[in-house]
Coordinates of C-alpha atoms in Angstrom, one line a residue:
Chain A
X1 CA 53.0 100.8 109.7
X2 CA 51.1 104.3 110.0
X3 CA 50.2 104.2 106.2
X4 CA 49.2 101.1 106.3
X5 CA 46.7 101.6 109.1
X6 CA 45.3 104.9 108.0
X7 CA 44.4 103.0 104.7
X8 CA 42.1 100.4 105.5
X9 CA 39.2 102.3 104.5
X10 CA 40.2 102.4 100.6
X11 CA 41.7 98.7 100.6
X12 CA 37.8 97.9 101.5
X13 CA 36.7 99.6 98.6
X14 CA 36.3 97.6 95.9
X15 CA 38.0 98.3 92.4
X16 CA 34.9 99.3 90.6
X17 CA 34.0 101.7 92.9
X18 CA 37.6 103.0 93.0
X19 CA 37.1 103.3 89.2
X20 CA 34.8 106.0 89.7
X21 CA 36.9 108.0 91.7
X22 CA 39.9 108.6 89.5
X23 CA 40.9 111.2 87.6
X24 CA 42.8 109.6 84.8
X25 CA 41.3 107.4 82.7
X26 CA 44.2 104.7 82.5
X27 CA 43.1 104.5 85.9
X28 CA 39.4 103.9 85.7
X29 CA 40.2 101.7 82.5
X30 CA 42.6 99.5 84.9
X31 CA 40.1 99.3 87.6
X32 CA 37.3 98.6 85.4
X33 CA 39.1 95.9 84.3
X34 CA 40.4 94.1 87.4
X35 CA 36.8 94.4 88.5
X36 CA 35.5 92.5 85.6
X37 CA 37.8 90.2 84.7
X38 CA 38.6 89.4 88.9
X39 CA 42.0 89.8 88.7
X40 CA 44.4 91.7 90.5
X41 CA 47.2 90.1 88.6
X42 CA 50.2 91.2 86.5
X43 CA 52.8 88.7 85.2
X44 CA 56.5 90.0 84.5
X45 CA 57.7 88.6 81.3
X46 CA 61.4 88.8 81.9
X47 CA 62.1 86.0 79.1
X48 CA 64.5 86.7 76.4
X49 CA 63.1 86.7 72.8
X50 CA 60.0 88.2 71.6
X51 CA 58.7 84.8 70.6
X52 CA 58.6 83.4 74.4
X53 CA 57.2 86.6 75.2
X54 CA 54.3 86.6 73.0
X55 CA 54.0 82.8 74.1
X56 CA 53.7 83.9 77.4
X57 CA 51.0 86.5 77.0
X58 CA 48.6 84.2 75.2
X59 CA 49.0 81.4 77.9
X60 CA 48.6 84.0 80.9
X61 CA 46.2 86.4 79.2
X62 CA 43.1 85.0 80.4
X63 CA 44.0 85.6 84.0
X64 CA 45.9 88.6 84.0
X65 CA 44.9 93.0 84.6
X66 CA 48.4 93.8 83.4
X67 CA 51.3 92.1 81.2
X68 CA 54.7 93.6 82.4
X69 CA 57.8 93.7 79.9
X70 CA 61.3 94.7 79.7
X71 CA 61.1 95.1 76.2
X72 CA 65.1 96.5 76.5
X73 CA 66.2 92.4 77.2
X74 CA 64.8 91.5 74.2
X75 CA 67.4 91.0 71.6
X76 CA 65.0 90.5 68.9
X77 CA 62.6 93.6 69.5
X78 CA 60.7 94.9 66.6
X79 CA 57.7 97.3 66.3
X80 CA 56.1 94.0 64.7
X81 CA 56.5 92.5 68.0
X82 CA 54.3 95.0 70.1
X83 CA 52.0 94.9 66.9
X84 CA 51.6 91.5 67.8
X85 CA 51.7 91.6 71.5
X86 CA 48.7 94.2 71.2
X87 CA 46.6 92.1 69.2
X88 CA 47.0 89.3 72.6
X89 CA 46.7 92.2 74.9
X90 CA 42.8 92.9 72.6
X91 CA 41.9 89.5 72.8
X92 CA 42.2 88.3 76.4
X93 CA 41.6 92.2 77.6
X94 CA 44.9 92.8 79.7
X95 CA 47.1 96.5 79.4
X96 CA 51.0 96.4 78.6
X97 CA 53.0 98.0 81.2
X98 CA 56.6 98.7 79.9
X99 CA 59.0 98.5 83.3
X100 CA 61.4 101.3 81.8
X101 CA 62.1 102.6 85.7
X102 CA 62.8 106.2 83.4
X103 CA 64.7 107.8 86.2
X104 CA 66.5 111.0 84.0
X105 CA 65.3 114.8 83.6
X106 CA 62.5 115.7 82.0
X107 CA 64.0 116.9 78.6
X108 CA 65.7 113.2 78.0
X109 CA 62.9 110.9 79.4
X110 CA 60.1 112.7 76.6
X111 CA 62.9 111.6 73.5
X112 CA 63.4 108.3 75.9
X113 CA 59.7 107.6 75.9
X114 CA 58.5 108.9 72.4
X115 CA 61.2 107.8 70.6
X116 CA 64.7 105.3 70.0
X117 CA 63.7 102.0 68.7
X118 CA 61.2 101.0 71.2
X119 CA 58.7 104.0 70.9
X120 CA 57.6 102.9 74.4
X121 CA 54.5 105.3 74.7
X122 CA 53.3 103.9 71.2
X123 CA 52.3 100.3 72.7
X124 CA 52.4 100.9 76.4
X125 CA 49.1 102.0 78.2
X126 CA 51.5 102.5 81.8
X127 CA 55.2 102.8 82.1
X128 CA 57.1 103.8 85.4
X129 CA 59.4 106.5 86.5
X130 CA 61.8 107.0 89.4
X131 CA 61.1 110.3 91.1
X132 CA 64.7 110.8 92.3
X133 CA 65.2 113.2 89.2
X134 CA 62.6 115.4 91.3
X135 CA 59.2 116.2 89.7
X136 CA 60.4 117.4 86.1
X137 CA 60.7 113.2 85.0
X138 CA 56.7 113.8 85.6
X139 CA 56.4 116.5 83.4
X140 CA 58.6 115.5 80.5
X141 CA 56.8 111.9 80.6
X142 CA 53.5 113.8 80.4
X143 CA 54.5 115.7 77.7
X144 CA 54.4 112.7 76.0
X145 CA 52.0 110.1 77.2
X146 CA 49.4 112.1 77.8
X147 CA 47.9 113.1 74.4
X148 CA 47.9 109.1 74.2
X149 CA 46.0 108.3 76.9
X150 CA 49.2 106.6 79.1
X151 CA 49.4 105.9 82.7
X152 CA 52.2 106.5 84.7
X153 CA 53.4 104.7 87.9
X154 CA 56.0 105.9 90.3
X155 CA 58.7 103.8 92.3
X156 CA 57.6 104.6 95.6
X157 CA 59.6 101.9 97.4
X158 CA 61.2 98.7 96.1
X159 CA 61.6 95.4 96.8
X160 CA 65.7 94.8 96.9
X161 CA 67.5 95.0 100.0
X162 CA 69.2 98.1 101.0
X163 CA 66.8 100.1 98.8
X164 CA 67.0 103.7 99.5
X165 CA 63.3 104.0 98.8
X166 CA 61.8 104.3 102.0
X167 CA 60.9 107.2 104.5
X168 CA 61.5 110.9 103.2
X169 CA 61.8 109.6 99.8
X170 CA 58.7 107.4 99.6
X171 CA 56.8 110.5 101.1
X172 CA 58.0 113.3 98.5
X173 CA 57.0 110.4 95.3
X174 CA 53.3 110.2 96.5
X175 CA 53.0 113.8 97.5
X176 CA 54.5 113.9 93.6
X177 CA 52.0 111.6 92.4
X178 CA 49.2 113.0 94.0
X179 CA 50.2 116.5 92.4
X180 CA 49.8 114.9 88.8
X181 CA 47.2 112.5 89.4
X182 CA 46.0 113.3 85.6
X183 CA 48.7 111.2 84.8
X184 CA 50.1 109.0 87.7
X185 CA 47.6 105.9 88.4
X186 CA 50.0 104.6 91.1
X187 CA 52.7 103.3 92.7
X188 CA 55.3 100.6 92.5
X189 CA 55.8 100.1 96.5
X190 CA 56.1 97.0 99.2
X191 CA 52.8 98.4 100.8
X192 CA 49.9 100.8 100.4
X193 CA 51.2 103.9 100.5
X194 CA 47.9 106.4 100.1
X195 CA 44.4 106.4 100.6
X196 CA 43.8 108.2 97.5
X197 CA 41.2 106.1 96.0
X198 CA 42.7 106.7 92.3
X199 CA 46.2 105.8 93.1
X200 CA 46.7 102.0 92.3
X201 CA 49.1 99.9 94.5
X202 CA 51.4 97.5 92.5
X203 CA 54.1 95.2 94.5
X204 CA 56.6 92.9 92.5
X205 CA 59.0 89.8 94.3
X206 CA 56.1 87.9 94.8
X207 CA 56.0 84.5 94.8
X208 CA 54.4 81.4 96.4
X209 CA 57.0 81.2 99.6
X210 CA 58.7 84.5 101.1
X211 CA 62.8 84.1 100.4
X212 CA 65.6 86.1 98.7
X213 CA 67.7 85.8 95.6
X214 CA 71.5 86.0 95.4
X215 CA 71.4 89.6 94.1
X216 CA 69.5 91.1 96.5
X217 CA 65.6 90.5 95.2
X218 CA 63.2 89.5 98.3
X219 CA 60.2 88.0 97.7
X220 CA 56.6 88.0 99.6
X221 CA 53.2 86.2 99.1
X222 CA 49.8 87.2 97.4
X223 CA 48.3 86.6 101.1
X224 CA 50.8 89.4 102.6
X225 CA 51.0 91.7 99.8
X226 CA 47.6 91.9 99.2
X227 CA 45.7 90.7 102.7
X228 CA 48.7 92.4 105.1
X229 CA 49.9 95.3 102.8
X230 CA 47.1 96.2 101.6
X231 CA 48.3 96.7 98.0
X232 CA 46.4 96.3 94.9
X233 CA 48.2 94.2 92.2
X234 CA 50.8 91.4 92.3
X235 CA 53.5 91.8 90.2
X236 CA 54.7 88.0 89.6
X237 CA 57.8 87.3 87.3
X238 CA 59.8 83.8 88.0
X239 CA 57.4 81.9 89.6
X240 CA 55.0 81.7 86.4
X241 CA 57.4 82.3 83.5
X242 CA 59.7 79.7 85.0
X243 CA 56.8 77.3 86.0
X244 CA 56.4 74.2 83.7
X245 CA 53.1 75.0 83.3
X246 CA 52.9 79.0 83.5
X247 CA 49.1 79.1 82.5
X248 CA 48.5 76.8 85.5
X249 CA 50.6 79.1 87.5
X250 CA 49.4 82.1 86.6
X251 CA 45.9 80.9 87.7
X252 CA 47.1 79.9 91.0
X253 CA 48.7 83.4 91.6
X254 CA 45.4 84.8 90.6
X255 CA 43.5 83.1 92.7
X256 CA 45.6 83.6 95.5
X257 CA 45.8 87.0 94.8
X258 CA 42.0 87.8 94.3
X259 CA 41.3 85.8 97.8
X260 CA 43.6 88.1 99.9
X261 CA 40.7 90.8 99.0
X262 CA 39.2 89.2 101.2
X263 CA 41.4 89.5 104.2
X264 CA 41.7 93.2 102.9
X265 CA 38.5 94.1 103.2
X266 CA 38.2 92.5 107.1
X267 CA 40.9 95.5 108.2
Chain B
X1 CA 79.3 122.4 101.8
X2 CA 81.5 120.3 104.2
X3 CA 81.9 117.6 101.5
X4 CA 83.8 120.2 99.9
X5 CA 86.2 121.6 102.2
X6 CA 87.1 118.1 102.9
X7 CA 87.8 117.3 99.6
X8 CA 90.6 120.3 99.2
X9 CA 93.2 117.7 99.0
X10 CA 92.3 115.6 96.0
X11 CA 91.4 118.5 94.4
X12 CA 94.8 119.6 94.1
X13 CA 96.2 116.8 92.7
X14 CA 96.4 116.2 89.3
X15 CA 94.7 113.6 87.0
X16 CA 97.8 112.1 86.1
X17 CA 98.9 111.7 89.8
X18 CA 95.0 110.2 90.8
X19 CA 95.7 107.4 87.7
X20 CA 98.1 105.8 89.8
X21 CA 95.9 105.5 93.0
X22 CA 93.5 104.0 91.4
X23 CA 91.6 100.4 91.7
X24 CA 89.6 100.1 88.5
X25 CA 91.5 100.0 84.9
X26 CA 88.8 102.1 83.6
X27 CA 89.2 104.5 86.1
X28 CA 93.1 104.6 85.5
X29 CA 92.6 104.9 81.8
X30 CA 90.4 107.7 81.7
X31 CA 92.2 109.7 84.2
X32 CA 95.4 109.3 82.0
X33 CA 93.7 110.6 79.2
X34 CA 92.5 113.7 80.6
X35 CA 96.0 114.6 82.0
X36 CA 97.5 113.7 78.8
X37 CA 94.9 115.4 76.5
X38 CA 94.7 118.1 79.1
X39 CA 90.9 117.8 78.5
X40 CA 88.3 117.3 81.3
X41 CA 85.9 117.8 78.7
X42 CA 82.4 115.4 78.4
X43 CA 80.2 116.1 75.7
X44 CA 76.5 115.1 75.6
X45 CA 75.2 114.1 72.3
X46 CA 71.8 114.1 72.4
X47 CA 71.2 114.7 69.3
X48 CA 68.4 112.1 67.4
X49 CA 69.7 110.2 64.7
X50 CA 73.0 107.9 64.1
X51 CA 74.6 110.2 61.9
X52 CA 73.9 113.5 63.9
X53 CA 75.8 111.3 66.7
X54 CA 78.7 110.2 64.5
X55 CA 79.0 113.6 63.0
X56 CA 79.4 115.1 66.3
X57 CA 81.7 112.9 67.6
X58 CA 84.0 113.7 64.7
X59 CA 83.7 117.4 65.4
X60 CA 84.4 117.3 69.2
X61 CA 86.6 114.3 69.4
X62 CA 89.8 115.8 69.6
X63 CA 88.8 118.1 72.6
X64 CA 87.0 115.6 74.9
X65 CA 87.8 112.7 77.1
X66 CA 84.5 111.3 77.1
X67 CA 81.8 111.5 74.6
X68 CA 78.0 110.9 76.6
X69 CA 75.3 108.8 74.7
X70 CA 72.2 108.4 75.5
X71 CA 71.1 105.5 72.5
X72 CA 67.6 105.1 73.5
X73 CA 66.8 108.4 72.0
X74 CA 68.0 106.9 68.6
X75 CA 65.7 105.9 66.0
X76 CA 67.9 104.4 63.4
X77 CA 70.1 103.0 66.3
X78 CA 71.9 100.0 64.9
X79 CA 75.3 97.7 66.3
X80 CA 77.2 98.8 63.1
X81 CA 76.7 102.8 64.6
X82 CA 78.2 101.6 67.8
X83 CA 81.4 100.2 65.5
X84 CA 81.7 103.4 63.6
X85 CA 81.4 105.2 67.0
X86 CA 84.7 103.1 68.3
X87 CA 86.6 104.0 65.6
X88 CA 86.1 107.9 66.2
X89 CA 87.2 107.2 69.6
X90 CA 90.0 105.5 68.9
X91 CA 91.1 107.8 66.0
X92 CA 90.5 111.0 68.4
X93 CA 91.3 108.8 71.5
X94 CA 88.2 109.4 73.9
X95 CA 86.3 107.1 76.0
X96 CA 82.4 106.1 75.5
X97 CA 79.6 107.1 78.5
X98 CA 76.5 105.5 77.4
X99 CA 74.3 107.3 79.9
X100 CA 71.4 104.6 80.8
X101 CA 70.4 105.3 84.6
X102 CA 70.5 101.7 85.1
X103 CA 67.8 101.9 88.1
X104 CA 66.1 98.4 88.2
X105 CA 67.1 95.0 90.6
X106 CA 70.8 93.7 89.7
X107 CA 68.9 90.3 87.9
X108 CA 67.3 92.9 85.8
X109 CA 70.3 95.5 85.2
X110 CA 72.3 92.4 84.0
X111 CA 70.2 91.4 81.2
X112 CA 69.5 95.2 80.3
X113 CA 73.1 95.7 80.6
X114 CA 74.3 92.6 78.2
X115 CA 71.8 91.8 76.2
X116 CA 68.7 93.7 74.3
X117 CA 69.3 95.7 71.0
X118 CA 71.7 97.7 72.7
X119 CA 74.1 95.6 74.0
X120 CA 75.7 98.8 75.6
X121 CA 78.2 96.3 77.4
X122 CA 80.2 95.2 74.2
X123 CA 81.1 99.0 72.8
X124 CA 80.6 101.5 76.0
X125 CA 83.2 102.3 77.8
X126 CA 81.1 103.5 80.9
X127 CA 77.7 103.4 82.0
X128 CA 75.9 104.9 85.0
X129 CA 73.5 103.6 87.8
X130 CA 71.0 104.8 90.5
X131 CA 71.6 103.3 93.5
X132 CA 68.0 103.8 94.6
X133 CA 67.8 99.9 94.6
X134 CA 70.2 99.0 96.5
X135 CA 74.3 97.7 96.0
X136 CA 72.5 94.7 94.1
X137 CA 72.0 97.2 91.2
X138 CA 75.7 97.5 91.1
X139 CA 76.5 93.6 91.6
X140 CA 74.0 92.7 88.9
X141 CA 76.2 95.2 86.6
X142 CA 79.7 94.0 87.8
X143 CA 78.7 90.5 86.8
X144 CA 78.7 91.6 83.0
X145 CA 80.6 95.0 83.0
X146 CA 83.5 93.5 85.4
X147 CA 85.0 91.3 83.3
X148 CA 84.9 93.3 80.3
X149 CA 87.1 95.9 81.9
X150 CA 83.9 98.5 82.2
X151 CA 83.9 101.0 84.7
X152 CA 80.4 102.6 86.5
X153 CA 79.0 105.9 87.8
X154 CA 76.8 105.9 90.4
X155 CA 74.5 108.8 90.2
X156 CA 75.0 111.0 93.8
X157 CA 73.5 114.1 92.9
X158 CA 71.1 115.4 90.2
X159 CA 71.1 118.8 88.1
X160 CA 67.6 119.0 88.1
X161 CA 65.5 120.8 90.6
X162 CA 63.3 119.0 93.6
X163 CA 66.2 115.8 93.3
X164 CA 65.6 113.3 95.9
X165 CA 69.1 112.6 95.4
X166 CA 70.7 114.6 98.8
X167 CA 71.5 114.1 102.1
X168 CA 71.6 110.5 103.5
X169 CA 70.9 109.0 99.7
X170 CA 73.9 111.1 98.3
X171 CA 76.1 109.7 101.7
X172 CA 75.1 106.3 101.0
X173 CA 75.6 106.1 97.3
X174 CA 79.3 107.3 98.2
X175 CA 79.7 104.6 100.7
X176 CA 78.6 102.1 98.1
X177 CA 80.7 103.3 95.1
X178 CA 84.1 102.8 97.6
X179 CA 82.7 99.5 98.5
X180 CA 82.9 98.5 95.2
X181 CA 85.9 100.3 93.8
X182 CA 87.1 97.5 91.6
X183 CA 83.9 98.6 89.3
X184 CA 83.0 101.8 90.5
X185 CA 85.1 104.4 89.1
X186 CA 83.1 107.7 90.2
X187 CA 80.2 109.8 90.3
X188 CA 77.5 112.0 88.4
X189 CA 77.2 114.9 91.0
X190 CA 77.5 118.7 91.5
X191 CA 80.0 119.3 93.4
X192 CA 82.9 116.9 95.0
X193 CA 81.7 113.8 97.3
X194 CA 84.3 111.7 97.7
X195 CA 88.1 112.3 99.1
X196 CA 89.1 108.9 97.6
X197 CA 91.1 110.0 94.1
X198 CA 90.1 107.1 92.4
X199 CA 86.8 108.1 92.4
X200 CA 86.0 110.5 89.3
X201 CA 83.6 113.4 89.7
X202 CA 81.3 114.1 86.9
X203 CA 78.9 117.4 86.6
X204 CA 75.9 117.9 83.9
X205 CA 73.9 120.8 83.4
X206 CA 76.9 123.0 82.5
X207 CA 76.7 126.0 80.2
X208 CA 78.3 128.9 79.5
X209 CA 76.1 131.6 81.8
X210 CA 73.4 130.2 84.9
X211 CA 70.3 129.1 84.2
X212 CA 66.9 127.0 84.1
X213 CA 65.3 125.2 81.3
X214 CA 61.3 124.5 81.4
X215 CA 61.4 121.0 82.4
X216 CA 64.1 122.0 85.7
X217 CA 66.9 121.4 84.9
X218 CA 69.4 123.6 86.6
X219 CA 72.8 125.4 84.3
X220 CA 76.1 125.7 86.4
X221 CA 79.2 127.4 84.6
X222 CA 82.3 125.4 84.2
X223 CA 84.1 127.8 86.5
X224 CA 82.0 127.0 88.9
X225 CA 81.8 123.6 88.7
X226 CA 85.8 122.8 88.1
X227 CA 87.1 125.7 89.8
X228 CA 84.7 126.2 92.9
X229 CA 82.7 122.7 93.4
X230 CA 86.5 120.9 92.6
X231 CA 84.2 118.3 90.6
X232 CA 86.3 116.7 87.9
X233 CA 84.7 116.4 84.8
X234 CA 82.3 118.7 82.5
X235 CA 79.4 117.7 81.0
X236 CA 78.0 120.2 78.2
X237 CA 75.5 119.3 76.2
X238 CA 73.1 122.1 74.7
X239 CA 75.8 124.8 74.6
X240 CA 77.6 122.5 72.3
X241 CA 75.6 120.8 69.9
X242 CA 73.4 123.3 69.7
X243 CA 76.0 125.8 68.9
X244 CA 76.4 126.5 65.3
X245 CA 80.2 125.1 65.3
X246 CA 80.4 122.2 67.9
X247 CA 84.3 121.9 67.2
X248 CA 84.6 125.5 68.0
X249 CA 82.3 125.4 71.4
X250 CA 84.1 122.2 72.5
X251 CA 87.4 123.9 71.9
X252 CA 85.8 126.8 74.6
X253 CA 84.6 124.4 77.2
X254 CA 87.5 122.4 77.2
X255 CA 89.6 125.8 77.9
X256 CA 87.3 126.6 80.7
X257 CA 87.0 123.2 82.2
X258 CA 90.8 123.6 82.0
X259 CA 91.4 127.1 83.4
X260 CA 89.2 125.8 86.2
X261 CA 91.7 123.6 87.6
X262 CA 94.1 126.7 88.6
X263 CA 91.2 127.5 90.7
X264 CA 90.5 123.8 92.0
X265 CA 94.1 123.9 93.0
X266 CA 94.3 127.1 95.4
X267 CA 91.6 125.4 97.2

């Protein structure tokens, strides 16, 4: 509850002016963008081939920042297939963030996120990292992803229940964040965890009603996560990919999303 | 420090004796093998092509009980690699440790687990897991690893320097690993956590002298580790297949790691 208090005065800002304030430009380039495009939303394509994946991109494009994948689900995965998903990504100007969650030492994570099949920092403008490795999963990430121009995020609290994210922990991975804020743009968290304007707030389990899924997964609203918590992007998975219409869906989450600015900005 | 006095008692016994007490098949199986192979022996291959892996595994195969993979690091990774891979482990009878850091929501870690290019389910042996989400992580894993026969690691400690992993998250992750001892069959740690014999105590970072490498990670000796932390298992990575004859390294380690349960034993 302190955190949250002590930063109402950046969740008034506005994202374009945040833009000017960061150090990395994945970060001013993400800001930018939500600014002028009016979105503060990211869909989570957890489908299973790289065909409904790419289906999924073009219908939500439009009203999306940020197109979040597991590409590591997919049993079809080719390099032809984040060709294809970067041409989408061009044309309805959204980023790719590849939820990897890299959570080893430093030396692994670089040949994790350079190389294997999925080349991850060849297509991906933002990938995440766990910090419980300690700062080094930072550094070896850098290594890599910065000559390319790559954000990082950090988990600095999650969504599941009995997540030992919280307290000590969530404090060390944004004092670890703000250390490298050349590289890391943000946080995945359940709240605004810094008032460093740079530093962009992303929450995922968010969906139209608050409730929990039988492994664990809880789930708020756009209105709490982004009027209440003060965070900055809604990470939104089932509740468009599984909608019947997800284009329809996605443009309700936005809306939703981009109106709890408002409540935001009132403090 | 008190972890370790504590944990005297199941460091005297022997392998062979622990198989018997145990929940988990997997955790029986391996704990036979190391007693009758008199091997606690785990060699990391991070090495970065199929063959390099293969190769390896031939060379160290008769002096390990486990042989760690870390897949995502390949670029020619394919499913018929993971067959050849079996065969050496059945010819030189060792089990597979495909080291993934599962670290995402247990919906999530299933799909990653199962499915993908990996499929590290269908040919690894064991895999690993933060428990920084929560128990769900390690639900969503039982659900496809379970019936299988797979067993899991939870990661309690890390090698590398600033970890997060200590204190109340390393007490927790123990309490969550006996919780589920049909499926959890140890840990990735430093030194000895757990009392219960079922529960297998692995240690990375280990080398032949102390040290530090630039990205943090932290070199323990396997006298040390075996003899003085009473961990279980070895984890050499580096100092083998880096060395100019693997077989021959292996054949050293294994000998310490050995030697070190003489030590382990006095208490």
């Amino acid at each position: 509850k302190n955190l949250l208090d002590e930063a109402t005065s950046v969740a008034k800002m506005s994202y374009g002016e945040r833009a000017g304030m960061a150090d990395s430009n994945m970060a001013k380039e993400l800001l930018t963008l939500m600014e002028s495009k009016q979105t503060n939303l990211s869909v989570a394509a957890d489908v299973n081939t790289c065909a409904e994946v790419l289906q999924l991109a073009e219908a939500v494009g439009p009203h999306i920042c940020l197109f979040k994948t597991h590409v590591d689900v997919l049993a079809d995965f080719s390099l032809a297939f984040t060709l294809e998903l970067q041409k989408i990504a061009d044309k309805h100007r959204f980023l790719i963030f590849e939820d990897r969650k890299f959570a080893d030492i430093g030396n692994t994570v670089a040949m994790q996120y350079g190389g294997g099949v999925y080349r991850i920092a060849d297509w991906s403008h933002i990938t995440n990292a766990h910090t419980v490795p300690g700062p080094g999963i930072i550094d070896g990430l850098a290594q890599v992803g910065k000559p390319k121009g790559r954000g990082l995020l950090l988990l600095g609290q999650m969504s599941s229940s009995g997540t030992l994210a919280d307290g000590e922990y969530t404090k060390k991975t944004v004092e670890m964040a703000v250390a490298r804020r050349d590289f890391c743009i943000g946080f995945i968290c359940t709240s605004r965890l810094s008032e460093d304007p740079s530093m962009i707030h992303m929450t995922p389990g968010v969906q139209l009603e608050e409730g929990t899924d039988s492994l664990g997964q809880r789930y708020l609203t756009p209105e709490v996560v982004i009027g209440e918590r003060t965070s900055d992007v809604i990470i939104v998975g089932r509740g468009i990919y599984k909608a019947s219409d997800p284009a329809a869906a996605a443009l309700q989450y936005k809306q939703r999303g981009w109106a709890g600015r408002d409540e935001a900005k009132k403090g």
